Amino acid sequence: MRKVTGSVFVSLDGVMQAPGGPEEDPTSGFRFGGWVAPYWDEDMGPFEKLIMADYDLLLGKRTYDIFSAYWPYNQDNPIGEKFQRINKYVVTHSDTPLTWENSERLSGDLVQAVADLKESDGRDLLIQGSSTLYVPLLAAGLIDRLVLITFPVVLGAGKRIFDGTQQPGALRMVESFVSPKGVVIAAYEPNGQVQTGTFASTEPSEAELERRASWAREDA
């Protein structure tokens, strides 16, 4: 079975929109496009290994449009050369032709289409950008590894991969790195159900019991 990795440039407050440049995605008046550039280092640790690994791309249509207008015209960049030759699986309901070579449309139900793709023969899959894919694929348990490249910046409003509808679950960190400019790269894999516990070492006081009862009444 193919595995799916989601690789996300994200701000401290969870925004992933338009990391690459001012004109990349100004949807809803987003005005901080290009917020990644000031923090980029020559040494970005695991990201370099990830982006040059062996995979096919899984993309939403907007990210596909951004990539197909840029990477075919930047073949001197090793990433551009790689993206040109690998397969691009594009989630879209549009009938607009996919003109970038080695591109294939995924239509119909997103979760079922990706589940079927994972069962097919081929390379593992890497999601780049494509914020709309994360909510349904995470909910369906179809993302095998989540790599968060977190930059030390707060952006406010913008597109996110988490919208509060995700199913609760635990993750385990399998790799981590901090760049010289403070970018934290951490890879996570699913690790079962959320575990809970307590730091309390004594029986609850009467004040604590009253607090719980008071809050329960407020929530009722």
mmCIF file of C-alpha atoms in Angstrom:
data_model
loop_
_atom_site.group_PDB
_atom_site.id
_atom_site.type_symbol
_atom_site.label_atom_id
_atom_site.label_comp_id
_atom_site.label_asym_id
_atom_site.label_seq_id
_atom_site.Cartn_x
_atom_site.Cartn_y
_atom_site.Cartn_z
ATOM 1 C CA MET A 1 0.000 0.000 0.000
ATOM 2 C CA ARG A 2 1.218 3.501 -0.783
ATOM 3 C CA LYS A 3 1.729 5.795 2.182
ATOM 4 C CA VAL A 4 0.652 9.455 2.268
ATOM 5 C CA THR A 5 2.841 12.137 3.843
ATOM 6 C CA GLY A 6 1.571 15.656 4.379
ATOM 7 C CA SER A 7 4.349 18.257 4.425
ATOM 8 C CA VAL A 8 3.158 21.652 5.660
ATOM 9 C CA PHE A 9 4.789 25.057 6.043
ATOM 10 C CA VAL A 10 2.866 26.476 8.988
ATOM 11 C CA SER A 11 2.954 29.535 11.247
ATOM 12 C CA LEU A 12 2.892 29.304 15.027
ATOM 13 C CA ASP A 13 -0.850 29.971 14.961
ATOM 14 C CA GLY A 14 -1.535 27.318 12.338
ATOM 15 C CA VAL A 15 -1.773 29.290 9.070
ATOM 16 C CA MET A 16 -0.348 27.632 5.955
ATOM 17 C CA GLN A 17 -1.545 30.015 3.228
ATOM 18 C CA ALA A 18 0.826 31.428 0.599
ATOM 19 C CA PRO A 19 4.221 30.684 2.131
ATOM 20 C CA GLY A 20 6.118 31.121 -1.130
ATOM 21 C CA GLY A 21 5.411 34.632 -2.380
ATOM 22 C CA PRO A 22 3.118 37.692 -2.302
ATOM 23 C CA GLU A 23 1.083 36.646 -5.367
ATOM 24 C CA GLU A 24 0.847 32.953 -4.531
ATOM 25 C CA ASP A 25 -2.591 32.948 -2.880
ATOM 26 C CA PRO A 26 -4.118 36.281 -1.781
ATOM 27 C CA THR A 27 -7.559 34.646 -1.251
ATOM 28 C CA SER A 28 -9.749 36.457 1.316
ATOM 29 C CA GLY A 29 -7.345 39.383 1.386
ATOM 30 C CA PHE A 30 -4.365 37.445 2.750
ATOM 31 C CA ARG A 31 -1.510 39.953 2.740
ATOM 32 C CA PHE A 32 1.506 38.093 4.117
ATOM 33 C CA GLY A 33 2.368 35.936 1.112
ATOM 34 C CA GLY A 34 6.021 34.914 1.170
ATOM 35 C CA TRP A 35 6.298 34.687 4.974
ATOM 36 C CA VAL A 36 8.632 31.662 4.759
ATOM 37 C CA ALA A 37 11.458 33.387 2.840
ATOM 38 C CA PRO A 38 13.015 35.448 5.692
ATOM 39 C CA TYR A 39 13.435 32.304 7.807
ATOM 40 C CA TRP A 40 14.857 29.966 5.173
ATOM 41 C CA ASP A 41 18.294 28.516 5.889
ATOM 42 C CA GLU A 42 20.777 26.562 3.837
ATOM 43 C CA ASP A 43 20.337 23.785 6.390
ATOM 44 C CA MET A 44 16.662 22.834 6.664
ATOM 45 C CA GLY A 45 17.395 19.386 8.025
ATOM 46 C CA PRO A 46 14.827 16.661 7.247
ATOM 47 C CA PHE A 47 12.937 18.824 4.758
ATOM 48 C CA GLU A 48 15.743 18.537 2.197
ATOM 49 C CA LYS A 49 15.665 14.746 2.485
ATOM 50 C CA LEU A 50 11.878 14.715 2.275
ATOM 51 C CA ILE A 51 11.531 16.918 -0.800
ATOM 52 C CA MET A 52 14.180 14.970 -2.736
ATOM 53 C CA ALA A 53 12.871 11.516 -1.766
ATOM 54 C CA ASP A 54 11.057 9.130 -4.113
ATOM 55 C CA TYR A 55 7.329 9.972 -4.298
ATOM 56 C CA ASP A 56 4.428 11.155 -6.433
ATOM 57 C CA LEU A 57 2.535 14.353 -5.649
ATOM 58 C CA LEU A 58 -1.020 14.510 -4.317
ATOM 59 C CA LEU A 59 -2.393 18.024 -4.857
ATOM 60 C CA GLY A 60 -5.514 20.117 -4.602
ATOM 61 C CA LYS A 61 -6.432 22.008 -7.760
ATOM 62 C CA ARG A 62 -5.335 25.458 -6.535
ATOM 63 C CA THR A 63 -1.887 24.199 -5.531
ATOM 64 C CA TYR A 64 -1.640 22.339 -8.826
ATOM 65 C CA ASP A 65 -2.391 25.590 -10.686
ATOM 66 C CA ILE A 66 0.308 27.410 -8.684
ATOM 67 C CA PHE A 67 2.881 24.666 -9.252
ATOM 68 C CA SER A 68 2.108 24.161 -12.942
ATOM 69 C CA ALA A 69 2.561 27.886 -13.597
ATOM 70 C CA TYR A 70 5.947 27.899 -11.866
ATOM 71 C CA TRP A 71 7.902 24.658 -11.780
ATOM 72 C CA PRO A 72 7.886 23.736 -15.502
ATOM 73 C CA TYR A 73 9.611 27.082 -16.109
ATOM 74 C CA ASN A 74 12.268 26.508 -13.447
ATOM 75 C CA GLN A 75 13.891 23.296 -14.599
ATOM 76 C CA ASP A 76 17.327 24.402 -13.436
ATOM 77 C CA ASN A 77 16.093 23.853 -9.879
ATOM 78 C CA PRO A 78 16.394 20.180 -8.785
ATOM 79 C CA ILE A 79 12.885 20.354 -7.295
ATOM 80 C CA GLY A 80 11.489 21.651 -10.575
ATOM 81 C CA GLU A 81 13.174 18.872 -12.524
ATOM 82 C CA LYS A 82 11.808 16.300 -10.080
ATOM 83 C CA PHE A 83 8.256 17.662 -10.113
ATOM 84 C CA GLN A 84 8.316 17.651 -13.899
ATOM 85 C CA ARG A 85 8.933 13.912 -14.235
ATOM 86 C CA ILE A 86 6.932 12.418 -11.334
ATOM 87 C CA ASN A 87 3.186 11.776 -11.341
ATOM 88 C CA LYS A 88 0.846 14.508 -10.126
ATOM 89 C CA TYR A 89 -2.525 13.320 -8.801
ATOM 90 C CA VAL A 90 -4.908 16.275 -8.721
ATOM 91 C CA VAL A 91 -8.115 16.393 -6.685
ATOM 92 C CA THR A 92 -10.586 18.447 -8.695
ATOM 93 C CA HIS A 93 -14.207 18.610 -9.796
ATOM 94 C CA SER A 94 -13.272 20.870 -12.702
ATOM 95 C CA ASP A 95 -13.193 19.662 -16.310
ATOM 96 C CA THR A 96 -10.338 22.032 -17.123
ATOM 97 C CA PRO A 97 -7.567 20.038 -18.865
ATOM 98 C CA LEU A 98 -4.498 19.246 -16.762
ATOM 99 C CA THR A 99 -1.773 20.332 -19.144
ATOM 100 C CA TRP A 100 1.295 19.674 -16.972
ATOM 101 C CA GLU A 101 2.785 16.388 -18.103
ATOM 102 C CA ASN A 102 2.236 13.280 -15.940
ATOM 103 C CA SER A 103 -0.861 14.806 -14.327
ATOM 104 C CA GLU A 104 -3.926 12.685 -13.496
ATOM 105 C CA ARG A 105 -7.322 13.833 -12.277
ATOM 106 C CA LEU A 106 -8.913 12.418 -9.110
ATOM 107 C CA SER A 107 -12.632 13.142 -9.136
ATOM 108 C CA GLY A 108 -15.680 11.994 -7.211
ATOM 109 C CA ASP A 109 -15.545 11.390 -3.477
ATOM 110 C CA LEU A 110 -12.173 12.623 -2.193
ATOM 111 C CA VAL A 111 -11.771 10.082 0.601
ATOM 112 C CA GLN A 112 -12.649 7.127 -1.620
ATOM 113 C CA ALA A 113 -10.438 8.378 -4.460
ATOM 114 C CA VAL A 114 -7.403 8.702 -2.194
ATOM 115 C CA ALA A 115 -8.124 5.372 -0.486
ATOM 116 C CA ASP A 116 -8.212 3.696 -3.911
ATOM 117 C CA LEU A 117 -5.017 5.484 -4.942
ATOM 118 C CA LYS A 118 -3.239 4.235 -1.824
ATOM 119 C CA GLU A 119 -4.222 0.678 -2.747
ATOM 120 C CA SER A 120 -2.778 0.999 -6.248
ATOM 121 C CA ASP A 121 0.786 0.229 -7.336
ATOM 122 C CA GLY A 122 3.262 3.090 -7.348
ATOM 123 C CA ARG A 123 5.363 5.405 -5.280
ATOM 124 C CA ASP A 124 4.352 6.840 -1.936
ATOM 125 C CA LEU A 125 2.462 10.137 -2.057
ATOM 126 C CA LEU A 126 3.479 13.592 -0.824
ATOM 127 C CA ILE A 127 0.999 16.416 -0.256
ATOM 128 C CA GLN A 128 2.375 19.914 -0.796
ATOM 129 C CA GLY A 129 0.190 22.937 -0.042
ATOM 130 C CA SER A 130 -3.391 21.808 -0.755
ATOM 131 C CA SER A 131 -5.034 22.919 2.490
ATOM 132 C CA THR A 132 -8.450 21.540 1.461
ATOM 133 C CA LEU A 133 -7.177 17.957 1.473
ATOM 134 C CA TYR A 134 -6.172 17.779 5.115
ATOM 135 C CA VAL A 135 -9.481 18.007 6.964
ATOM 136 C CA PRO A 136 -11.178 15.064 5.179
ATOM 137 C CA LEU A 137 -8.026 12.944 4.835
ATOM 138 C CA LEU A 138 -7.035 13.342 8.482
ATOM 139 C CA ALA A 139 -10.597 12.538 9.554
ATOM 140 C CA ALA A 140 -10.498 9.381 7.440
ATOM 141 C CA GLY A 141 -7.097 8.305 8.774
ATOM 142 C CA LEU A 142 -5.535 8.369 5.323
ATOM 143 C CA ILE A 143 -2.443 10.453 6.184
ATOM 144 C CA ASP A 144 0.344 8.208 7.452
ATOM 145 C CA ARG A 145 2.862 10.898 8.373
ATOM 146 C CA LEU A 146 2.453 14.619 9.030
ATOM 147 C CA VAL A 147 5.543 16.806 8.733
ATOM 148 C CA LEU A 148 5.024 20.266 10.212
ATOM 149 C CA ILE A 149 7.634 22.881 9.286
ATOM 150 C CA THR A 150 6.765 25.556 11.837
ATOM 151 C CA PHE A 151 8.067 29.091 11.356
ATOM 152 C CA PRO A 152 8.407 31.625 14.215
ATOM 153 C CA VAL A 153 5.705 33.988 12.984
ATOM 154 C CA VAL A 154 2.043 34.656 13.840
ATOM 155 C CA LEU A 155 -0.191 35.412 10.834
ATOM 156 C CA GLY A 156 -3.753 35.637 12.153
ATOM 157 C CA ALA A 157 -6.434 34.734 9.615
ATOM 158 C CA GLY A 158 -5.635 32.351 6.785
ATOM 159 C CA LYS A 159 -6.042 28.807 5.491
ATOM 160 C CA ARG A 160 -5.335 26.025 7.980
ATOM 161 C CA ILE A 161 -5.079 22.247 8.018
ATOM 162 C CA PHE A 162 -6.920 21.939 11.343
ATOM 163 C CA ASP A 163 -10.411 23.431 11.621
ATOM 164 C CA GLY A 164 -11.632 21.842 14.855
ATOM 165 C CA THR A 165 -13.487 18.965 13.176
ATOM 166 C CA GLN A 166 -10.660 16.437 13.370
ATOM 167 C CA GLN A 167 -11.187 13.185 15.223
ATOM 168 C CA PRO A 168 -9.218 13.084 18.503
ATOM 169 C CA GLY A 169 -6.100 10.941 18.368
ATOM 170 C CA ALA A 170 -2.546 10.708 19.644
ATOM 171 C CA LEU A 171 0.596 11.190 17.565
ATOM 172 C CA ARG A 172 4.187 10.213 18.139
ATOM 173 C CA MET A 173 7.113 12.307 16.992
ATOM 174 C CA VAL A 174 9.456 10.271 14.810
ATOM 175 C CA GLU A 175 11.884 13.004 13.740
ATOM 176 C CA SER A 176 12.700 16.590 14.724
ATOM 177 C CA PHE A 177 15.091 19.392 13.829
ATOM 178 C CA VAL A 178 15.522 23.085 14.640
ATOM 179 C CA SER A 179 17.108 25.311 11.999
ATOM 180 C CA PRO A 180 19.562 28.128 12.822
ATOM 181 C CA LYS A 181 16.725 30.667 12.355
ATOM 182 C CA GLY A 182 14.332 28.830 14.645
ATOM 183 C CA VAL A 183 12.233 26.825 12.195
ATOM 184 C CA VAL A 184 11.032 23.639 13.889
ATOM 185 C CA ILE A 185 10.627 20.601 11.646
ATOM 186 C CA ALA A 186 8.798 17.723 13.292
ATOM 187 C CA ALA A 187 7.430 14.534 11.759
ATOM 188 C CA TYR A 188 4.497 12.779 13.417
ATOM 189 C CA GLU A 189 2.748 9.460 12.899
ATOM 190 C CA PRO A 190 -0.607 8.294 14.297
ATOM 191 C CA ASN A 191 -0.319 6.634 17.696
ATOM 192 C CA GLY A 192 -3.751 5.440 18.757
ATOM 193 C CA GLN A 193 -6.253 7.101 21.033
ATOM 194 C CA VAL A 194 -5.768 10.186 23.201
ATOM 195 C CA GLN A 195 -4.513 9.147 26.638
ATOM 196 C CA THR A 196 -5.408 11.226 29.693
ATOM 197 C CA GLY A 197 -4.193 11.400 33.289
ATOM 198 C CA THR A 198 -4.000 13.722 36.261
ATOM 199 C CA PHE A 199 -1.370 15.477 38.366
ATOM 200 C CA ALA A 200 -3.673 15.563 41.398
ATOM 201 C CA SER A 201 -2.204 13.661 44.351
ATOM 202 C CA THR A 202 -5.022 14.128 46.871
ATOM 203 C CA GLU A 203 -8.805 13.816 46.970
ATOM 204 C CA PRO A 204 -10.568 16.916 45.570
ATOM 205 C CA SER A 205 -11.389 19.635 48.089
ATOM 206 C CA GLU A 206 -14.919 20.908 48.683
ATOM 207 C CA ALA A 207 -13.956 24.052 46.743
ATOM 208 C CA GLU A 208 -12.827 21.931 43.808
ATOM 209 C CA LEU A 209 -16.044 19.894 43.854
ATOM 210 C CA GLU A 210 -18.084 23.100 43.899
ATOM 211 C CA ARG A 211 -16.053 24.493 40.985
ATOM 212 C CA ARG A 212 -16.796 21.395 38.912
ATOM 213 C CA ALA A 213 -20.481 21.552 39.747
ATOM 214 C CA SER A 214 -20.639 25.274 38.939
ATOM 215 C CA TRP A 215 -18.986 24.834 35.555
ATOM 216 C CA ALA A 216 -21.246 21.868 34.765
ATOM 217 C CA ARG A 217 -24.291 24.045 35.475
ATOM 218 C CA GLU A 218 -22.921 26.754 33.164
ATOM 219 C CA ASP A 219 -22.433 24.233 30.356
ATOM 220 C CA ALA A 220 -25.883 22.709 30.767
#
